[in-house]
Amino acid sequence: MYLDYALDLAFVLRDIKRVAFSPEYGGVVILFGLELIKSYDISSREEFLDAAFDIYSWLQQEEPENLIYKLNELQITRRQRTYSKDEKTLLLEEKTKNANDNRVLCAINILLENKSEAEFNFDKLTEAEKKEFVEYPIFTLAKQLGMFQNEILC
């Protein structure tokens, strides 16, 4: 899905934040944020990235312990610039904390541009997980960074 040029993002963001937060609602909003990132990848329109960043910042305020919100914010940041030392440190710390989760490790290694490790973690995923993972915008970022060039994908 590519979001329409006529979409009033300020209006949509305001309405998203008006709804009482719950983890279930966060799960829906995260998907909209991913669609914004995908739309940026297709169009290069910065307002999509800005809106997605706003969404993930808000989600982190509502549920600070949710790592996926932070990883999505960091994939937006990586599309805009290289990471600061603090951002790299955070990713390395999370890599250690999530040593048994190949999906999270794959995402973190993509963000750290650790090609071999990202591909290793990806290969450890089930076929269903791989099929889902390649649909996420972080996989697009990985391809832009020169990863997964030889992968035969689901």
Short mmCIF file of N, CA and C in Angstrom, two decimals:
data_model
loop_
_atom_site.label_atom_id
_atom_site.label_comp_id
_atom_site.label_asym_id
_atom_site.label_seq_id
_atom_site.Cartn_x
_atom_site.Cartn_y
_atom_site.Cartn_z
N MET A 1 0.85 -1.17 0.00
CA MET A 1 0.00 0.00 0.00
C MET A 1 0.89 1.24 0.00
N TYR A 2 0.57 2.18 -0.86
CA TYR A 2 1.27 3.46 -0.90
C TYR A 2 0.28 4.52 -0.47
N LEU A 3 0.67 5.34 0.49
CA LEU A 3 -0.24 6.36 1.00
C LEU A 3 -0.39 7.50 0.01
N ASP A 4 -1.56 8.03 -0.06
CA ASP A 4 -1.95 9.05 -1.03
C ASP A 4 -1.34 10.42 -0.70
N TYR A 5 -1.05 11.16 -1.75
CA TYR A 5 -0.52 12.52 -1.59
C TYR A 5 -1.50 13.42 -0.86
N ALA A 6 -2.79 13.15 -0.99
CA ALA A 6 -3.80 14.04 -0.41
C ALA A 6 -4.01 13.79 1.09
N LEU A 7 -3.36 12.80 1.64
CA LEU A 7 -3.53 12.47 3.05
C LEU A 7 -3.05 13.63 3.93
N ASP A 8 -3.90 14.08 4.82
CA ASP A 8 -3.55 15.15 5.76
C ASP A 8 -2.90 14.51 6.98
N LEU A 9 -1.57 14.39 6.94
CA LEU A 9 -0.85 13.67 7.99
C LEU A 9 -1.00 14.33 9.36
N ALA A 10 -1.03 15.64 9.42
CA ALA A 10 -1.18 16.32 10.71
C ALA A 10 -2.51 15.94 11.35
N PHE A 11 -3.54 15.89 10.55
CA PHE A 11 -4.88 15.51 11.03
C PHE A 11 -4.87 14.05 11.51
N VAL A 12 -4.27 13.17 10.73
CA VAL A 12 -4.22 11.75 11.09
C VAL A 12 -3.43 11.56 12.38
N LEU A 13 -2.28 12.21 12.50
CA LEU A 13 -1.46 12.08 13.70
C LEU A 13 -2.20 12.59 14.94
N ARG A 14 -2.87 13.70 14.78
CA ARG A 14 -3.64 14.25 15.90
C ARG A 14 -4.71 13.25 16.36
N ASP A 15 -5.41 12.66 15.40
CA ASP A 15 -6.46 11.71 15.75
C ASP A 15 -5.90 10.42 16.36
N ILE A 16 -4.76 9.97 15.87
CA ILE A 16 -4.13 8.77 16.43
C ILE A 16 -3.83 8.99 17.91
N LYS A 17 -3.32 10.16 18.24
CA LYS A 17 -2.92 10.45 19.62
C LYS A 17 -4.10 10.74 20.53
N ARG A 18 -5.27 10.98 19.97
CA ARG A 18 -6.47 11.24 20.78
C ARG A 18 -7.08 9.97 21.36
N VAL A 19 -6.81 8.85 20.74
CA VAL A 19 -7.37 7.58 21.19
C VAL A 19 -6.61 7.10 22.43
N ALA A 20 -7.35 6.59 23.41
CA ALA A 20 -6.72 6.06 24.62
C ALA A 20 -5.79 4.92 24.24
N PHE A 21 -4.55 4.98 24.72
CA PHE A 21 -3.55 3.99 24.34
C PHE A 21 -3.81 2.66 25.06
N SER A 22 -3.59 1.59 24.34
CA SER A 22 -3.52 0.24 24.88
C SER A 22 -2.49 -0.50 24.04
N PRO A 23 -1.93 -1.59 24.55
CA PRO A 23 -0.98 -2.35 23.73
C PRO A 23 -1.60 -2.81 22.40
N GLU A 24 -2.87 -3.14 22.41
CA GLU A 24 -3.54 -3.55 21.17
C GLU A 24 -3.59 -2.39 20.18
N TYR A 25 -3.92 -1.20 20.69
CA TYR A 25 -3.95 -0.02 19.83
C TYR A 25 -2.55 0.28 19.30
N GLY A 26 -1.55 0.13 20.15
CA GLY A 26 -0.17 0.32 19.72
C GLY A 26 0.18 -0.62 18.57
N GLY A 27 -0.34 -1.85 18.62
CA GLY A 27 -0.10 -2.81 17.55
C GLY A 27 -0.68 -2.37 16.22
N VAL A 28 -1.80 -1.67 16.26
CA VAL A 28 -2.42 -1.15 15.04
C VAL A 28 -1.64 0.07 14.54
N VAL A 29 -1.29 0.95 15.45
CA VAL A 29 -0.59 2.18 15.08
C VAL A 29 0.80 1.86 14.50
N ILE A 30 1.46 0.84 15.06
CA ILE A 30 2.78 0.47 14.54
C ILE A 30 2.69 0.10 13.06
N LEU A 31 1.61 -0.54 12.67
CA LEU A 31 1.44 -0.93 11.27
C LEU A 31 1.28 0.29 10.37
N PHE A 32 0.56 1.30 10.86
CA PHE A 32 0.42 2.54 10.09
C PHE A 32 1.80 3.21 9.94
N GLY A 33 2.58 3.21 11.02
CA GLY A 33 3.93 3.77 10.95
C GLY A 33 4.78 3.05 9.92
N LEU A 34 4.65 1.73 9.84
CA LEU A 34 5.41 0.97 8.84
C LEU A 34 4.96 1.34 7.43
N GLU A 35 3.66 1.57 7.24
CA GLU A 35 3.17 1.99 5.93
C GLU A 35 3.72 3.37 5.54
N LEU A 36 3.87 4.23 6.53
CA LEU A 36 4.47 5.54 6.26
C LEU A 36 5.92 5.39 5.79
N ILE A 37 6.67 4.50 6.45
CA ILE A 37 8.06 4.27 6.05
C ILE A 37 8.10 3.69 4.64
N LYS A 38 7.24 2.72 4.36
CA LYS A 38 7.18 2.14 3.02
C LYS A 38 6.85 3.21 1.98
N SER A 39 5.93 4.10 2.33
CA SER A 39 5.56 5.17 1.40
C SER A 39 6.73 6.10 1.15
N TYR A 40 7.52 6.36 2.18
CA TYR A 40 8.74 7.16 1.99
C TYR A 40 9.70 6.44 1.04
N ASP A 41 9.88 5.14 1.25
CA ASP A 41 10.81 4.38 0.41
C ASP A 41 10.40 4.43 -1.06
N ILE A 42 9.11 4.50 -1.32
CA ILE A 42 8.61 4.56 -2.70
C ILE A 42 8.72 5.98 -3.26
N SER A 43 8.39 6.98 -2.44
CA SER A 43 8.23 8.35 -2.94
C SER A 43 9.37 9.30 -2.59
N SER A 44 10.16 8.98 -1.57
CA SER A 44 11.19 9.87 -1.01
C SER A 44 10.60 11.16 -0.43
N ARG A 45 9.33 11.14 -0.09
CA ARG A 45 8.69 12.32 0.52
C ARG A 45 8.97 12.32 2.03
N GLU A 46 9.73 13.31 2.46
CA GLU A 46 10.18 13.42 3.85
C GLU A 46 9.02 13.48 4.85
N GLU A 47 7.89 14.03 4.45
CA GLU A 47 6.77 14.14 5.39
C GLU A 47 6.30 12.77 5.87
N PHE A 48 6.49 11.72 5.05
CA PHE A 48 6.15 10.38 5.50
C PHE A 48 7.08 9.92 6.62
N LEU A 49 8.38 10.18 6.46
CA LEU A 49 9.34 9.81 7.51
C LEU A 49 9.10 10.63 8.77
N ASP A 50 8.83 11.92 8.60
CA ASP A 50 8.58 12.78 9.76
C ASP A 50 7.36 12.30 10.55
N ALA A 51 6.31 11.92 9.82
CA ALA A 51 5.09 11.44 10.48
C ALA A 51 5.36 10.10 11.18
N ALA A 52 6.10 9.22 10.53
CA ALA A 52 6.42 7.93 11.15
C ALA A 52 7.27 8.13 12.40
N PHE A 53 8.24 9.03 12.33
CA PHE A 53 9.07 9.32 13.50
C PHE A 53 8.22 9.85 14.65
N ASP A 54 7.29 10.73 14.33
CA ASP A 54 6.37 11.27 15.33
C ASP A 54 5.56 10.14 15.98
N ILE A 55 5.07 9.22 15.17
CA ILE A 55 4.29 8.10 15.69
C ILE A 55 5.13 7.24 16.63
N TYR A 56 6.33 6.88 16.21
CA TYR A 56 7.15 6.00 17.06
C TYR A 56 7.64 6.71 18.32
N SER A 57 7.86 8.00 18.26
CA SER A 57 8.21 8.75 19.47
C SER A 57 7.04 8.72 20.45
N TRP A 58 5.84 8.94 19.92
CA TRP A 58 4.64 8.90 20.77
C TRP A 58 4.43 7.50 21.36
N LEU A 59 4.58 6.48 20.53
CA LEU A 59 4.40 5.10 21.03
C LEU A 59 5.39 4.79 22.15
N GLN A 60 6.62 5.27 22.01
CA GLN A 60 7.62 5.04 23.06
C GLN A 60 7.26 5.74 24.36
N GLN A 61 6.64 6.91 24.26
CA GLN A 61 6.20 7.59 25.47
C GLN A 61 5.10 6.79 26.16
N GLU A 62 4.25 6.17 25.36
CA GLU A 62 3.12 5.41 25.90
C GLU A 62 3.54 4.04 26.42
N GLU A 63 4.51 3.43 25.80
CA GLU A 63 4.95 2.08 26.16
C GLU A 63 6.47 2.00 26.00
N PRO A 64 7.22 2.62 26.93
CA PRO A 64 8.67 2.76 26.78
C PRO A 64 9.44 1.45 26.72
N GLU A 65 8.89 0.38 27.25
CA GLU A 65 9.63 -0.89 27.27
C GLU A 65 9.53 -1.66 25.95
N ASN A 66 8.78 -1.16 24.99
CA ASN A 66 8.60 -1.86 23.72
C ASN A 66 9.77 -1.55 22.77
N LEU A 67 10.64 -2.52 22.61
CA LEU A 67 11.84 -2.35 21.79
C LEU A 67 11.52 -2.10 20.32
N ILE A 68 10.45 -2.70 19.82
CA ILE A 68 10.11 -2.57 18.40
C ILE A 68 9.85 -1.11 18.04
N TYR A 69 9.23 -0.37 18.92
CA TYR A 69 9.01 1.06 18.66
C TYR A 69 10.34 1.78 18.46
N LYS A 70 11.30 1.48 19.33
CA LYS A 70 12.62 2.13 19.25
C LYS A 70 13.35 1.70 17.98
N LEU A 71 13.29 0.42 17.64
CA LEU A 71 13.96 -0.05 16.43
C LEU A 71 13.37 0.61 15.18
N ASN A 72 12.07 0.80 15.17
CA ASN A 72 11.45 1.47 14.03
C ASN A 72 11.86 2.94 13.96
N GLU A 73 11.95 3.58 15.11
CA GLU A 73 12.43 4.96 15.13
C GLU A 73 13.87 5.02 14.60
N LEU A 74 14.69 4.06 15.00
CA LEU A 74 16.08 4.04 14.57
C LEU A 74 16.23 3.72 13.08
N GLN A 75 15.31 2.94 12.52
CA GLN A 75 15.41 2.71 11.08
C GLN A 75 15.05 3.98 10.31
N ILE A 76 14.19 4.80 10.88
CA ILE A 76 13.90 6.10 10.27
C ILE A 76 15.14 6.98 10.35
N THR A 77 15.73 7.02 11.52
CA THR A 77 16.95 7.82 11.72
C THR A 77 18.03 7.40 10.72
N ARG A 78 18.19 6.09 10.51
CA ARG A 78 19.24 5.62 9.60
C ARG A 78 18.98 6.04 8.16
N ARG A 79 17.71 6.20 7.80
CA ARG A 79 17.41 6.69 6.45
C ARG A 79 17.79 8.16 6.31
N GLN A 80 17.92 8.87 7.43
CA GLN A 80 18.22 10.29 7.40
C GLN A 80 19.70 10.62 7.64
N ARG A 81 20.37 9.77 8.43
CA ARG A 81 21.76 10.06 8.80
C ARG A 81 22.38 8.82 9.42
N THR A 82 23.69 8.90 9.68
CA THR A 82 24.36 7.82 10.41
C THR A 82 24.05 7.98 11.90
N TYR A 83 24.29 6.92 12.64
CA TYR A 83 23.96 6.93 14.06
C TYR A 83 25.00 7.67 14.90
N SER A 84 24.52 8.21 16.01
CA SER A 84 25.41 8.78 17.01
C SER A 84 26.02 7.63 17.82
N LYS A 85 27.01 7.94 18.60
CA LYS A 85 27.64 6.94 19.47
C LYS A 85 26.61 6.35 20.43
N ASP A 86 25.75 7.19 21.00
CA ASP A 86 24.73 6.71 21.94
C ASP A 86 23.73 5.77 21.26
N GLU A 87 23.36 6.08 20.04
CA GLU A 87 22.44 5.22 19.31
C GLU A 87 23.07 3.86 19.02
N LYS A 88 24.34 3.87 18.62
CA LYS A 88 25.05 2.62 18.38
C LYS A 88 25.17 1.81 19.67
N THR A 89 25.47 2.48 20.76
CA THR A 89 25.59 1.80 22.05
C THR A 89 24.28 1.15 22.44
N LEU A 90 23.18 1.86 22.26
CA LEU A 90 21.87 1.31 22.56
C LEU A 90 21.62 0.03 21.74
N LEU A 91 21.93 0.08 20.45
CA LEU A 91 21.72 -1.09 19.60
C LEU A 91 22.59 -2.26 20.05
N LEU A 92 23.82 -2.00 20.40
CA LEU A 92 24.71 -3.06 20.86
C LEU A 92 24.22 -3.66 22.18
N GLU A 93 23.74 -2.82 23.07
CA GLU A 93 23.18 -3.32 24.34
C GLU A 93 21.95 -4.18 24.10
N GLU A 94 21.09 -3.73 23.21
CA GLU A 94 19.88 -4.51 22.90
C GLU A 94 20.23 -5.81 22.20
N LYS A 95 21.28 -5.81 21.44
CA LYS A 95 21.72 -7.03 20.77
C LYS A 95 22.07 -8.08 21.82
N THR A 96 22.76 -7.67 22.86
CA THR A 96 23.13 -8.59 23.95
C THR A 96 21.88 -9.06 24.70
N LYS A 97 20.97 -8.15 24.99
CA LYS A 97 19.75 -8.50 25.74
C LYS A 97 18.83 -9.44 24.96
N ASN A 98 18.89 -9.39 23.65
CA ASN A 98 17.97 -10.15 22.81
C ASN A 98 18.67 -11.25 22.03
N ALA A 99 19.69 -11.83 22.64
CA ALA A 99 20.54 -12.81 21.96
C ALA A 99 19.80 -14.04 21.46
N ASN A 100 18.61 -14.31 21.96
CA ASN A 100 17.87 -15.50 21.55
C ASN A 100 16.73 -15.21 20.60
N ASP A 101 16.63 -13.99 20.12
CA ASP A 101 15.52 -13.62 19.22
C ASP A 101 16.10 -13.25 17.86
N ASN A 102 16.08 -14.18 16.92
CA ASN A 102 16.72 -13.95 15.63
C ASN A 102 16.05 -12.84 14.82
N ARG A 103 14.77 -12.60 15.00
CA ARG A 103 14.11 -11.51 14.28
C ARG A 103 14.65 -10.16 14.77
N VAL A 104 14.72 -10.01 16.09
CA VAL A 104 15.25 -8.77 16.66
C VAL A 104 16.73 -8.63 16.31
N LEU A 105 17.49 -9.71 16.42
CA LEU A 105 18.92 -9.66 16.08
C LEU A 105 19.12 -9.30 14.62
N CYS A 106 18.30 -9.85 13.74
CA CYS A 106 18.43 -9.52 12.32
C CYS A 106 18.19 -8.03 12.11
N ALA A 107 17.14 -7.50 12.74
CA ALA A 107 16.84 -6.07 12.61
C ALA A 107 17.98 -5.21 13.16
N ILE A 108 18.47 -5.56 14.34
CA ILE A 108 19.56 -4.79 14.94
C ILE A 108 20.81 -4.86 14.07
N ASN A 109 21.12 -6.03 13.55
CA ASN A 109 22.32 -6.15 12.71
C ASN A 109 22.16 -5.40 11.39
N ILE A 110 20.94 -5.33 10.86
CA ILE A 110 20.72 -4.48 9.69
C ILE A 110 21.01 -3.03 10.06
N LEU A 111 20.47 -2.58 11.19
CA LEU A 111 20.67 -1.18 11.60
C LEU A 111 22.14 -0.87 11.86
N LEU A 112 22.87 -1.85 12.37
CA LEU A 112 24.31 -1.66 12.62
C LEU A 112 25.15 -1.92 11.37
N GLU A 113 24.48 -2.31 10.29
CA GLU A 113 25.14 -2.62 9.01
C GLU A 113 26.12 -3.78 9.13
N ASN A 114 25.76 -4.75 9.97
CA ASN A 114 26.53 -5.98 10.12
C ASN A 114 25.95 -7.01 9.14
N LYS A 115 26.40 -6.92 7.90
CA LYS A 115 25.83 -7.73 6.82
C LYS A 115 25.85 -9.23 7.14
N SER A 116 26.99 -9.76 7.47
CA SER A 116 27.11 -11.21 7.69
C SER A 116 26.22 -11.67 8.83
N GLU A 117 26.20 -10.92 9.92
CA GLU A 117 25.38 -11.30 11.06
C GLU A 117 23.89 -11.18 10.74
N ALA A 118 23.50 -10.13 10.02
CA ALA A 118 22.10 -9.97 9.63
C ALA A 118 21.65 -11.14 8.77
N GLU A 119 22.48 -11.51 7.81
CA GLU A 119 22.14 -12.63 6.93
C GLU A 119 22.12 -13.95 7.70
N PHE A 120 23.03 -14.12 8.66
CA PHE A 120 23.05 -15.30 9.51
C PHE A 120 21.75 -15.40 10.31
N ASN A 121 21.35 -14.29 10.94
CA ASN A 121 20.11 -14.29 11.72
C ASN A 121 18.90 -14.53 10.84
N PHE A 122 18.89 -13.95 9.67
CA PHE A 122 17.78 -14.15 8.74
C PHE A 122 17.67 -15.63 8.36
N ASP A 123 18.78 -16.26 8.10
CA ASP A 123 18.78 -17.68 7.74
C ASP A 123 18.24 -18.56 8.85
N LYS A 124 18.31 -18.11 10.10
CA LYS A 124 17.81 -18.87 11.24
C LYS A 124 16.29 -18.77 11.39
N LEU A 125 15.66 -17.84 10.68
CA LEU A 125 14.21 -17.67 10.78
C LEU A 125 13.49 -18.81 10.07
N THR A 126 12.27 -19.09 10.51
CA THR A 126 11.45 -20.06 9.81
C THR A 126 11.03 -19.46 8.47
N GLU A 127 10.55 -20.29 7.58
CA GLU A 127 10.10 -19.79 6.28
C GLU A 127 8.99 -18.76 6.45
N ALA A 128 8.07 -19.01 7.38
CA ALA A 128 6.97 -18.06 7.62
C ALA A 128 7.52 -16.72 8.15
N GLU A 129 8.50 -16.79 9.06
CA GLU A 129 9.10 -15.56 9.59
C GLU A 129 9.84 -14.80 8.50
N LYS A 130 10.54 -15.52 7.63
CA LYS A 130 11.25 -14.87 6.52
C LYS A 130 10.26 -14.16 5.60
N LYS A 131 9.17 -14.84 5.29
CA LYS A 131 8.17 -14.26 4.40
C LYS A 131 7.60 -12.97 5.00
N GLU A 132 7.36 -12.96 6.30
CA GLU A 132 6.87 -11.75 6.98
C GLU A 132 7.96 -10.68 7.02
N PHE A 133 9.18 -11.06 7.36
CA PHE A 133 10.27 -10.11 7.55
C PHE A 133 10.56 -9.32 6.27
N VAL A 134 10.52 -10.00 5.13
CA VAL A 134 10.87 -9.31 3.88
C VAL A 134 9.83 -8.26 3.49
N GLU A 135 8.66 -8.30 4.12
CA GLU A 135 7.62 -7.30 3.84
C GLU A 135 7.83 -6.01 4.65
N TYR A 136 8.65 -6.06 5.68
CA TYR A 136 8.89 -4.89 6.52
C TYR A 136 9.84 -3.91 5.85
N PRO A 137 9.67 -2.63 6.12
CA PRO A 137 10.57 -1.65 5.51
C PRO A 137 12.03 -1.80 5.93
N ILE A 138 12.29 -2.44 7.05
CA ILE A 138 13.69 -2.63 7.44
C ILE A 138 14.40 -3.52 6.43
N PHE A 139 13.68 -4.42 5.78
CA PHE A 139 14.29 -5.25 4.76
C PHE A 139 14.64 -4.42 3.53
N THR A 140 13.80 -3.46 3.21
CA THR A 140 14.11 -2.52 2.12
C THR A 140 15.38 -1.75 2.46
N LEU A 141 15.49 -1.29 3.71
CA LEU A 141 16.70 -0.59 4.14
C LEU A 141 17.92 -1.50 4.00
N ALA A 142 17.77 -2.75 4.39
CA ALA A 142 18.88 -3.70 4.27
C ALA A 142 19.34 -3.82 2.82
N LYS A 143 18.39 -3.92 1.91
CA LYS A 143 18.73 -4.02 0.49
C LYS A 143 19.44 -2.75 0.03
N GLN A 144 18.97 -1.58 0.51
CA GLN A 144 19.61 -0.32 0.15
C GLN A 144 21.04 -0.25 0.68
N LEU A 145 21.29 -0.93 1.78
CA LEU A 145 22.62 -0.95 2.40
C LEU A 145 23.50 -2.07 1.84
N GLY A 146 23.01 -2.78 0.83
CA GLY A 146 23.80 -3.80 0.16
C GLY A 146 23.73 -5.18 0.79
N MET A 147 22.74 -5.42 1.62
CA MET A 147 22.59 -6.73 2.25
C MET A 147 21.59 -7.58 1.48
N PHE A 148 21.67 -8.88 1.70
CA PHE A 148 20.72 -9.84 1.13
C PHE A 148 20.70 -9.80 -0.40
N GLN A 149 21.82 -9.52 -1.01
CA GLN A 149 21.88 -9.44 -2.47
C GLN A 149 21.75 -10.81 -3.12
N ASN A 150 22.16 -11.87 -2.41
CA ASN A 150 22.13 -13.20 -2.99
C ASN A 150 21.01 -14.07 -2.43
N GLU A 151 20.11 -13.47 -1.68
CA GLU A 151 19.04 -14.23 -1.06
C GLU A 151 17.98 -14.59 -2.09
N ILE A 152 17.56 -15.82 -2.07
CA ILE A 152 16.37 -16.23 -2.82
C ILE A 152 15.24 -16.16 -1.82
N LEU A 153 14.34 -15.21 -2.03
CA LEU A 153 13.33 -14.94 -1.02
C LEU A 153 12.03 -15.64 -1.34
N CYS A 154 11.33 -15.90 -0.27
CA CYS A 154 10.06 -16.65 -0.31
C CYS A 154 9.13 -16.15 -1.39
#
